[in-house]
Short mmCIF file of C-alpha atoms and ligand atoms in Angstrom, two decimals:
data_model
loop_
_atom_site.label_atom_id
_atom_site.label_comp_id
_atom_site.label_asym_id
_atom_site.label_seq_id
_atom_site.Cartn_x
_atom_site.Cartn_y
_atom_site.Cartn_z
CA MET A 30 154.43 -8.01 -102.71
CA SER A 31 152.14 -4.98 -100.98
CA LYS A 32 153.48 -2.07 -100.98
CA GLN A 33 156.04 -0.79 -99.15
CA ILE A 34 155.95 2.36 -96.75
CA HIS A 35 158.31 5.20 -96.88
CA LEU A 36 158.20 7.18 -93.40
CA ALA A 37 159.77 10.38 -92.61
CA ALA A 38 160.30 12.48 -89.00
CA HIS A 39 159.44 16.33 -88.32
CA PHE A 40 160.70 17.69 -86.17
CA PRO A 41 157.80 20.77 -85.46
CA GLY A 42 159.57 23.44 -84.45
CA VAL A 43 157.06 25.99 -84.80
CA ASN A 44 153.01 25.80 -84.76
CA ASN A 45 150.60 25.41 -81.93
CA THR A 46 150.57 21.56 -82.83
CA THR A 47 154.43 21.26 -81.05
CA VAL A 48 153.60 21.65 -76.80
CA TRP A 49 156.12 23.45 -75.96
CA SER A 50 154.91 23.85 -72.39
CA ASP A 51 155.16 19.82 -71.44
CA PRO A 52 157.44 19.09 -68.16
CA GLU A 53 158.53 16.22 -71.54
CA SER A 54 159.39 19.26 -73.70
CA ARG A 55 162.99 20.10 -74.50
CA SER A 56 165.11 22.54 -76.37
CA GLN A 57 164.03 23.18 -80.00
CA ILE A 58 167.58 25.06 -80.91
CA ASP A 59 170.40 22.90 -78.95
CA PHE A 60 172.09 20.41 -81.95
CA ALA A 61 170.83 17.33 -78.83
CA SER A 62 167.51 18.00 -79.26
CA PHE A 63 168.10 17.26 -82.87
CA ARG A 64 170.33 14.22 -82.45
CA ASN A 65 168.15 12.89 -80.05
CA LEU A 66 164.66 13.07 -82.87
CA ALA A 67 167.39 11.84 -85.58
CA GLU A 68 168.56 9.05 -84.48
CA THR A 69 165.28 7.17 -83.09
CA ALA A 70 164.17 8.31 -86.94
CA GLU A 71 167.55 6.18 -87.86
CA ARG A 72 166.91 3.24 -85.57
CA GLY A 73 163.38 3.61 -86.82
CA THR A 74 164.68 2.77 -89.96
CA PHE A 75 163.06 5.76 -91.24
CA ASP A 76 163.96 7.27 -95.01
CA PHE A 77 164.70 10.78 -94.30
CA PHE A 78 164.45 13.81 -91.65
CA PHE A 79 162.35 16.92 -92.54
CA LEU A 80 163.37 20.07 -91.26
CA ALA A 81 160.86 22.86 -92.28
CA GLU A 82 161.64 26.68 -92.30
CA GLY A 83 160.35 30.04 -91.68
CA LEU A 84 161.27 33.33 -92.82
CA ARG A 85 160.18 35.95 -90.28
CA LEU A 86 158.98 35.17 -87.31
CA ARG A 87 154.98 35.14 -86.82
CA GLU A 88 153.35 38.15 -85.42
CA VAL A 89 149.70 38.56 -84.07
CA LYS A 90 147.87 41.77 -84.05
CA GLY A 91 152.06 42.93 -84.35
CA ARG A 92 153.54 40.75 -81.65
CA ILE A 93 155.32 38.04 -81.30
CA HIS A 94 152.92 34.80 -81.77
CA ASP A 95 154.57 33.36 -78.25
CA LEU A 96 152.01 30.00 -78.36
CA ASP A 97 153.64 29.04 -80.96
CA VAL A 98 157.19 28.10 -80.29
CA VAL A 99 159.56 30.19 -81.61
CA GLY A 100 162.79 27.18 -83.16
CA ARG A 101 163.81 26.90 -86.58
CA PRO A 102 168.14 27.67 -86.79
CA GLU A 103 169.06 27.44 -90.04
CA SER A 104 167.98 23.84 -92.12
CA LEU A 105 170.82 23.61 -93.86
CA THR A 106 173.57 24.19 -91.05
CA VAL A 107 171.11 21.58 -88.79
CA LEU A 108 171.27 18.78 -91.43
CA SER A 109 174.77 19.00 -91.98
CA ALA A 110 175.54 18.39 -88.10
CA LEU A 111 173.61 15.50 -88.35
CA ALA A 112 175.04 14.28 -91.36
CA ALA A 113 177.83 13.01 -89.09
CA VAL A 114 176.26 11.92 -86.41
CA THR A 115 173.94 9.44 -88.38
CA THR A 116 174.66 7.39 -91.32
CA HIS A 117 171.70 5.57 -93.15
CA LEU A 118 168.74 8.43 -92.74
CA GLY A 119 167.72 11.42 -95.37
CA LEU A 120 168.49 14.88 -94.54
CA ALA A 121 165.15 17.25 -95.87
CA ALA A 122 165.42 20.61 -95.80
CA THR A 123 163.32 23.30 -96.45
CA VAL A 124 163.96 26.05 -98.45
CA ASN A 125 162.51 28.59 -100.13
CA SER A 126 162.32 29.49 -103.90
CA THR A 127 161.33 32.83 -103.93
CA PHE A 128 164.05 35.11 -101.38
CA ASN A 129 167.51 32.29 -102.54
CA GLU A 130 169.08 32.31 -106.10
CA PRO A 131 169.50 29.06 -108.00
CA TYR A 132 173.63 28.99 -107.56
CA GLU A 133 172.90 28.98 -103.84
CA LEU A 134 170.71 26.53 -103.79
CA ALA A 135 172.22 24.55 -106.19
CA LYS A 136 175.72 24.08 -104.40
CA ARG A 137 174.41 24.27 -100.76
CA LEU A 138 172.36 21.51 -101.92
CA ALA A 139 174.49 19.08 -103.96
CA THR A 140 177.72 20.70 -100.21
CA LEU A 141 174.64 18.79 -98.04
CA ASP A 142 174.49 15.55 -100.48
CA HIS A 143 178.48 15.32 -100.64
CA VAL A 144 179.28 15.64 -97.32
CA SER A 145 176.12 12.65 -95.93
CA GLY A 146 177.32 10.50 -99.02
CA GLY A 147 174.13 11.18 -100.79
CA ARG A 148 171.36 11.46 -97.85
CA ALA A 149 170.34 14.92 -99.05
CA ALA A 150 166.35 16.35 -100.19
CA TRP A 151 164.94 19.58 -100.59
CA ASN A 152 161.82 20.89 -99.98
CA VAL A 153 160.80 23.82 -102.01
CA VAL A 154 158.55 26.08 -100.66
CA THR A 155 156.73 29.15 -102.11
CA SER A 156 156.22 31.68 -100.22
CA TRP A 157 156.86 35.40 -101.45
CA ASP A 158 155.05 38.24 -98.94
CA ALA A 159 155.53 40.97 -98.23
CA PHE A 160 155.39 40.29 -94.58
CA THR A 161 158.01 38.10 -95.41
CA GLY A 162 160.04 39.98 -97.92
CA GLU A 163 161.04 42.76 -95.49
CA ASN A 164 163.50 40.59 -94.44
CA PHE A 165 165.18 40.63 -96.76
CA ARG A 166 167.17 42.85 -99.64
CA ARG A 167 164.11 43.47 -102.17
CA GLY A 168 160.95 43.55 -100.03
CA GLY A 169 157.56 41.15 -101.18
CA TYR A 170 158.74 42.09 -104.90
CA LEU A 171 157.04 38.79 -106.39
CA ASP A 172 153.63 39.21 -106.90
CA LYS A 173 152.00 35.60 -105.96
CA ALA A 174 150.82 34.91 -109.19
CA ASP A 175 154.63 34.46 -110.03
CA ARG A 176 156.03 32.75 -106.92
CA TYR A 177 156.32 28.96 -108.52
CA VAL A 178 156.91 30.86 -111.91
CA ARG A 179 159.90 31.94 -109.92
CA ALA A 180 159.79 28.14 -108.46
CA GLU A 181 160.08 26.31 -112.15
CA GLU A 182 162.78 28.47 -113.09
CA SER A 183 164.58 27.97 -109.75
CA LEU A 184 164.65 24.17 -110.05
CA ARG A 185 165.55 24.02 -113.67
CA ILE A 186 168.79 25.93 -113.47
CA VAL A 187 169.43 24.36 -110.42
CA ARG A 188 169.41 20.84 -111.98
CA SER A 189 171.35 22.47 -115.20
CA LEU A 190 174.03 23.23 -111.88
CA TRP A 191 174.28 19.68 -110.84
CA ASP A 192 174.38 18.00 -114.18
CA ALA A 193 177.10 20.48 -115.51
CA TRP A 194 179.39 18.71 -114.24
CA ARG A 195 178.65 14.70 -114.77
CA ASP A 196 180.02 11.06 -113.32
CA ASP A 197 183.49 10.98 -114.73
CA ASP A 198 184.21 15.33 -115.59
CA LEU A 199 186.11 15.01 -112.07
CA VAL A 200 190.15 13.66 -113.31
CA LEU A 201 192.33 14.48 -110.54
CA ASP A 202 195.07 12.94 -112.20
CA GLN A 203 197.97 14.53 -109.31
CA ALA A 204 200.87 12.79 -111.65
CA ALA A 205 200.18 15.54 -114.21
CA GLY A 206 198.76 17.76 -112.18
CA VAL A 207 195.00 17.93 -113.88
CA PHE A 208 191.32 18.52 -111.79
CA ALA A 209 188.76 18.39 -114.28
CA ARG A 210 187.84 18.27 -117.22
CA GLU A 211 188.61 20.82 -119.43
CA GLY A 212 184.61 22.89 -119.28
CA ALA A 213 183.64 21.12 -116.40
CA GLY A 214 180.38 22.90 -114.69
CA ALA A 215 179.99 25.21 -117.42
CA PHE A 216 176.69 26.65 -117.66
CA ALA A 217 174.59 28.85 -119.21
CA ASP A 218 170.96 29.77 -119.16
CA ASP A 219 168.49 33.68 -119.81
CA GLY A 220 164.92 33.07 -118.05
CA ASP A 221 162.61 35.54 -116.83
CA HIS A 222 164.03 35.93 -113.71
CA PHE A 223 167.64 35.22 -114.06
CA THR A 224 170.00 35.01 -116.68
CA ILE A 225 173.58 33.08 -115.06
CA ARG A 226 176.17 31.65 -116.40
CA GLY A 227 180.19 30.91 -115.46
CA ARG A 228 180.84 27.94 -113.53
CA PHE A 229 179.42 25.74 -111.32
CA GLY A 230 181.57 24.42 -109.04
CA LEU A 231 180.95 21.48 -107.14
CA PRO A 232 182.17 18.82 -108.79
CA ARG A 233 178.34 16.09 -109.15
CA SER A 234 176.79 15.24 -105.54
CA PRO A 235 175.70 10.98 -104.78
CA GLN A 236 173.10 10.91 -106.09
CA GLY A 237 172.89 14.04 -108.84
CA HIS A 238 169.68 15.75 -107.58
CA PRO A 239 169.55 15.86 -104.35
CA VAL A 240 165.23 14.11 -104.16
CA VAL A 241 163.01 17.07 -104.12
CA ILE A 242 160.38 17.42 -102.16
CA GLN A 243 157.16 19.93 -102.75
CA ALA A 244 154.60 21.21 -100.16
CA GLY A 245 151.95 23.55 -102.05
CA ASP A 246 148.28 23.50 -102.12
CA SER A 247 146.76 25.08 -104.75
CA ASP A 248 146.40 23.54 -109.09
CA GLN A 249 150.18 25.04 -109.90
CA GLY A 250 151.33 24.07 -106.29
CA ARG A 251 150.08 20.75 -107.83
CA ASP A 252 151.61 21.13 -111.51
CA PHE A 253 154.56 22.27 -110.01
CA ALA A 254 155.44 18.27 -108.35
CA ALA A 255 154.30 16.77 -111.44
CA ALA A 256 155.93 18.22 -113.78
CA GLY A 257 158.88 17.77 -111.55
CA ALA A 258 159.31 17.33 -107.44
CA ASP A 259 160.26 13.88 -106.17
CA VAL A 260 158.19 13.85 -103.24
CA ILE A 261 155.16 15.38 -102.90
CA PHE A 262 155.04 17.02 -98.69
CA SER A 263 150.79 17.55 -98.48
CA ARG A 264 148.36 17.95 -95.55
CA HIS A 265 145.98 15.70 -96.03
CA GLY A 266 146.70 12.57 -93.95
CA ALA A 267 142.95 11.71 -93.21
CA PHE A 268 141.63 8.95 -95.72
CA GLU A 269 138.90 9.67 -97.93
CA ALA A 270 140.93 13.56 -98.63
CA GLY A 271 143.85 12.00 -98.80
CA GLN A 272 142.44 9.15 -101.72
CA THR A 273 141.25 12.53 -103.79
CA PHE A 274 144.25 14.81 -103.11
CA TYR A 275 146.43 11.39 -104.29
CA LYS A 276 144.92 10.67 -107.37
CA ASP A 277 144.38 14.76 -108.84
CA VAL A 278 148.57 14.63 -108.49
CA LYS A 279 149.28 11.83 -109.57
CA SER A 280 146.55 11.65 -112.66
CA ARG A 281 148.91 14.98 -113.64
CA LEU A 282 152.33 12.56 -113.54
CA PRO A 283 151.59 11.13 -117.75
CA ARG A 284 150.90 14.56 -119.05
CA HIS A 285 154.97 15.14 -118.07
CA GLY A 286 155.50 11.79 -119.08
CA ARG A 287 156.35 9.87 -115.66
CA ALA A 288 154.86 6.83 -114.20
CA GLU A 289 152.91 6.48 -110.93
CA ASP A 290 155.53 5.46 -108.78
CA SER A 291 158.54 8.77 -110.07
CA LEU A 292 156.76 10.91 -106.94
CA LYS A 293 155.57 9.68 -103.98
CA ILE A 294 153.22 11.19 -101.67
CA MET A 295 153.80 11.16 -97.63
CA PRO A 296 151.30 13.47 -96.01
CA ALA A 297 151.86 15.22 -92.37
CA VAL A 298 150.36 13.42 -90.22
CA THR A 299 150.38 12.21 -86.41
CA VAL A 300 149.89 9.51 -84.63
CA VAL A 301 148.83 8.75 -80.86
CA VAL A 302 149.30 5.49 -78.12
CA ALA A 303 148.82 3.96 -76.17
CA ASP A 304 148.29 0.33 -73.97
CA THR A 305 144.65 0.34 -75.80
CA ASP A 306 142.74 2.23 -77.76
CA ALA A 307 140.53 3.53 -75.11
CA GLU A 308 143.53 4.96 -73.43
CA ALA A 309 144.93 6.39 -76.39
CA LEU A 310 142.00 8.54 -77.02
CA ASP A 311 141.65 9.41 -73.38
CA LYS A 312 145.88 10.41 -74.73
CA ALA A 313 144.47 12.28 -77.27
CA HIS A 314 142.53 14.20 -76.33
CA HIS A 315 144.35 15.17 -73.28
CA ILE A 316 147.14 16.82 -75.67
CA ARG A 317 144.67 18.31 -77.76
CA GLU A 318 143.91 20.67 -74.84
CA GLN A 319 147.46 21.41 -74.22
CA GLN A 320 147.90 21.96 -78.22
CA VAL A 321 144.63 24.66 -78.13
CA SER A 322 144.59 26.46 -75.08
CA GLY A 323 141.19 28.71 -74.52
CA PRO A 324 144.27 31.57 -76.31
CA THR A 325 145.58 30.10 -79.51
CA ALA A 326 141.49 28.71 -79.70
CA ILE A 327 140.85 33.13 -80.20
CA VAL A 328 143.87 33.14 -82.29
CA LEU A 329 143.49 30.71 -84.74
CA ALA A 330 140.42 31.56 -85.50
CA GLU A 331 141.43 35.39 -86.14
CA LEU A 332 143.16 33.63 -88.71
CA LEU A 333 140.53 32.62 -90.44
CA TRP A 334 138.04 35.87 -89.46
CA GLY A 335 140.60 38.22 -90.33
CA ARG A 336 139.25 39.94 -87.45
CA ASP A 337 140.45 40.39 -84.13
CA LEU A 338 138.26 37.54 -81.49
CA SER A 339 140.10 39.47 -78.29
CA SER A 340 136.93 40.26 -77.09
CA TYR A 341 134.57 36.06 -77.97
CA ASP A 342 135.05 33.95 -74.49
CA PRO A 343 136.96 30.80 -76.09
CA ASP A 344 134.44 28.81 -73.82
CA GLY A 345 131.42 30.85 -75.87
CA PRO A 346 129.86 30.98 -79.39
CA LEU A 347 131.40 31.46 -82.25
CA PRO A 348 131.56 34.94 -83.51
CA ALA A 349 128.91 36.64 -85.83
CA ASP A 350 131.26 38.63 -87.96
CA ASP A 351 131.78 37.59 -91.71
CA PRO A 352 135.13 37.03 -92.51
CA VAL A 353 137.57 39.16 -94.00
CA VAL A 354 139.90 39.09 -97.52
CA GLY A 355 142.77 38.78 -97.19
CA SER A 356 143.79 40.78 -93.65
CA SER A 357 146.55 40.68 -91.90
CA VAL A 358 145.54 40.41 -88.33
CA THR A 359 147.55 37.37 -88.56
CA GLN A 360 151.28 37.12 -90.51
CA GLY A 361 153.83 34.67 -91.56
CA ARG A 362 151.54 31.48 -91.64
CA VAL A 363 149.67 30.32 -94.60
CA GLY A 364 146.49 32.06 -94.30
CA TYR A 365 142.83 30.97 -96.19
CA ASN A 366 143.08 31.99 -99.64
CA ASP A 367 138.65 32.17 -99.24
CA PRO A 368 137.45 31.61 -95.67
CA ALA A 369 134.04 32.29 -95.92
CA PRO A 370 133.07 28.20 -97.28
CA ILE A 371 135.39 27.38 -93.89
CA VAL A 372 134.02 29.99 -92.12
CA ALA A 373 130.16 28.32 -93.15
CA GLU A 374 131.43 24.92 -91.73
CA TRP A 375 133.04 25.95 -89.11
CA ARG A 376 128.85 27.24 -87.94
CA ALA A 377 127.71 24.06 -88.79
CA GLN A 378 129.53 22.28 -87.38
CA ALA A 379 129.07 24.08 -84.15
CA ALA A 380 125.48 24.04 -84.13
CA ALA A 381 125.17 20.32 -85.02
CA ASN A 382 127.75 18.81 -82.17
CA GLY A 383 126.49 22.08 -79.65
CA TRP A 384 130.38 23.35 -80.05
CA SER A 385 132.28 26.27 -78.36
CA LEU A 386 135.24 28.33 -80.07
CA ARG A 387 137.81 25.93 -78.38
CA GLN A 388 135.90 23.23 -78.96
CA THR A 389 135.25 23.64 -82.47
CA VAL A 390 138.25 24.65 -83.50
CA ILE A 391 140.01 21.68 -81.46
CA ASN A 392 137.76 19.31 -83.60
CA GLN A 393 138.24 21.59 -86.69
CA GLN A 394 141.34 21.61 -86.73
CA ASN A 395 143.12 19.42 -84.82
CA ARG A 396 142.03 15.98 -85.72
CA GLN A 397 145.45 13.24 -84.28
CA THR A 398 145.72 10.94 -87.59
CA PHE A 399 146.00 7.58 -85.85
CA VAL A 400 145.44 6.82 -82.28
CA GLY A 401 144.82 3.35 -81.10
CA SER A 402 147.13 0.41 -79.82
CA PRO A 403 149.88 -0.16 -81.50
CA THR A 404 148.31 -2.51 -83.75
CA THR A 405 144.86 -0.15 -84.72
CA VAL A 406 147.35 2.58 -85.57
CA ALA A 407 150.06 -0.40 -87.77
CA GLU A 408 146.65 -1.29 -89.64
CA ALA A 409 145.29 1.75 -90.25
CA MET A 410 148.67 3.75 -91.91
CA ASN A 411 148.89 0.30 -93.82
CA HIS A 412 144.90 0.47 -95.67
CA HIS A 413 146.24 3.94 -96.00
CA VAL A 414 149.09 3.13 -97.85
CA GLN A 415 147.48 0.28 -99.21
CA GLU A 416 144.50 1.63 -100.61
CA ASN A 417 146.18 4.52 -101.97
CA ALA A 418 145.50 7.10 -99.53
CA ALA A 419 149.59 8.18 -99.61
CA ASP A 420 152.70 6.19 -99.92
CA GLY A 421 153.92 6.68 -96.93
CA PHE A 422 153.96 9.05 -93.84
CA VAL A 423 155.75 11.96 -92.53
CA LEU A 424 156.00 12.12 -88.76
CA VAL A 425 155.17 15.17 -86.78
CA PRO A 426 155.53 14.83 -82.99
CA HIS A 427 153.72 16.72 -80.32
CA LEU A 428 156.37 15.86 -78.10
CA THR A 429 160.29 16.50 -78.79
CA PRO A 430 162.67 14.65 -78.78
CA GLY A 431 161.12 12.03 -77.37
CA GLY A 432 157.03 12.27 -79.37
CA LEU A 433 158.29 9.50 -81.35
CA ASP A 434 159.96 7.18 -79.21
CA ASP A 435 156.42 4.58 -78.68
CA PHE A 436 156.02 5.14 -82.25
CA VAL A 437 159.79 3.56 -83.26
CA ASP A 438 159.23 0.62 -80.44
CA ARG A 439 156.09 -0.16 -80.37
CA VAL A 440 155.02 -0.25 -84.21
CA VAL A 441 157.18 0.24 -87.05
CA PRO A 442 158.03 -3.64 -85.26
CA LEU A 443 154.73 -4.50 -86.57
CA LEU A 444 154.88 -2.95 -89.86
CA ARG A 445 158.20 -4.69 -90.23
CA GLU A 446 156.54 -7.70 -89.72
CA ARG A 447 154.03 -7.21 -91.91
CA GLY A 448 156.84 -7.32 -94.30
CA VAL A 449 155.22 -3.38 -95.53
CA PHE A 450 158.37 -1.91 -93.65
CA ARG A 451 161.84 -1.98 -94.16
CA THR A 452 163.75 -4.42 -91.32
CA GLU A 453 166.85 -2.65 -92.33
CA TYR A 454 168.37 0.02 -94.18
CA GLU A 455 168.74 -1.83 -97.96
CA SER A 456 171.42 1.47 -99.45
CA THR A 457 172.52 4.15 -98.20
CA THR A 458 171.51 6.70 -100.88
CA LEU A 459 168.14 8.91 -99.76
CA ARG A 460 167.03 9.03 -103.00
CA ASP A 461 167.10 4.58 -102.97
CA HIS A 462 165.35 4.31 -99.80
CA LEU A 463 162.77 6.34 -101.87
CA GLY A 464 162.91 3.68 -104.39
CA LEU A 465 163.81 6.44 -106.89
CA ARG A 466 165.40 7.32 -110.02
CA ARG A 467 169.18 8.29 -109.78
C1 FMN B 7 152.53 20.51 -95.70
C2 FMN B 7 153.12 21.79 -95.94
C3 FMN B 7 154.33 22.17 -95.48
C4 FMN B 7 154.53 23.77 -95.66
N1 FMN B 7 155.81 24.52 -94.95
C5 FMN B 7 156.90 25.24 -95.01
C6 FMN B 7 157.81 26.21 -94.11
O1 FMN B 7 158.30 24.68 -93.91
N2 FMN B 7 158.40 26.81 -94.88
C7 FMN B 7 157.30 27.76 -95.94
O2 FMN B 7 157.73 29.00 -95.76
N3 FMN B 7 156.08 27.36 -96.27
C8 FMN B 7 156.01 26.09 -96.47
N4 FMN B 7 154.57 25.62 -97.09
C9 FMN B 7 153.59 27.01 -97.58
C10 FMN B 7 154.67 26.14 -98.98
O3 FMN B 7 154.85 26.05 -99.36
C11 FMN B 7 153.45 26.77 -99.74
O4 FMN B 7 154.71 28.49 -100.62
C12 FMN B 7 152.44 27.75 -99.39
O5 FMN B 7 151.57 26.59 -99.52
C13 FMN B 7 151.69 28.58 -100.72
O6 FMN B 7 151.81 28.14 -102.21
P1 FMN B 7 150.02 26.93 -102.30
O7 FMN B 7 149.66 28.09 -102.96
O8 FMN B 7 150.85 26.28 -104.48
O9 FMN B 7 149.60 26.44 -101.35
C14 FMN B 7 154.70 24.55 -96.15
C15 FMN B 7 152.85 24.13 -97.46
C16 FMN B 7 152.02 23.06 -95.95
C17 FMN B 7 151.05 22.07 -97.44
#
């Protein structure tokens, strides 16, 4: 049998990929928008619905960056509400391990697993920066080098809390007045970051362990995922980069005693579909022009250069300045550890193609992953999966909430015809949708 494709729907809320100024765009905050996109995903029998997280509004040169959409209400609250209006769709929350305590994380995620009947997932992210930290009690108190030390310890403790109740610990003997087995929920842990002991307050949730997703890209991040995640949300959606990433991460699994199919790799991708390939290319071009206006091009270049570039014309040549490492011109967005080689690559591409600054940003940053007729898109996606560039995809629409309608109506049926995507849900838990052991 061909490898089966896994699909997730991303509700962006933030980033210039979202064209919130388009007349077809609706609120990034109203529950109706979340519900509408989740219902589309469930109609398409997607594995899960994915919410990202930002713990501080992005700023550029000290001002809120309102070219990015200011959306993103708190994920677990939104997903709990979605649990009540969906029946099978997995519900994945991005929640930071640096700014939360393991007990809270374990409890909130187990609660989502209970209220959804086994559909919860935790995307563990590790932003540690002082800018984000200013919103919290202790400021930027974590060294970058420790972000995964704390994440690993948090995940280990969260799992031990989930395991603090066994399946049969809940006795519920009304006649005898016994709620739980003696000792149920007891935990104790002494680590570098936490010394905690007590009783975990919630009986075991339907999945036992909600699905764990990881979304960092460094060597440490990849090891963290290989050691303990069920899914990686990667940025390597292009075919060759996807294959390289896939091979790298899967080759780390045996060191942790894990089988190749115990970790699913799902890159973020975009899809532009139209009646013909030529129409889809036109549409894709129009979307990119909307996503990267002149001012957005300058801001994205400032993120790379680490300098104020407001005196430059976006329709002119690339700045001649050298990039600055570790600058705070743009805050609240993942920056570049080593911008020099990327600037060199941009310069080479611009020179070879005669591109302006804006054209360079569009071509370097906003490549759409799958563009074409429904058949072209279905075949390309299937090729990616069968050739191990991915196990599936997290689809990032440029419009919310209607941005996945075409995909679900026109591409999903073709994937089903090819026998590489489910025609209906075969189970109710997210672990089962993903083919992962409980
Ligand atoms: C595809 C992708 C999505 C991410 N989404 C988020 C997010 O929603 N919120 C967040 O705080 N960090 C997010 N991150 C940042 C990572 O969690 C991590 O903090 C950052 O990449 C640094 O880790 P690294 O050095 O391993 O890459 C994302 C990273 C990637 C690659």
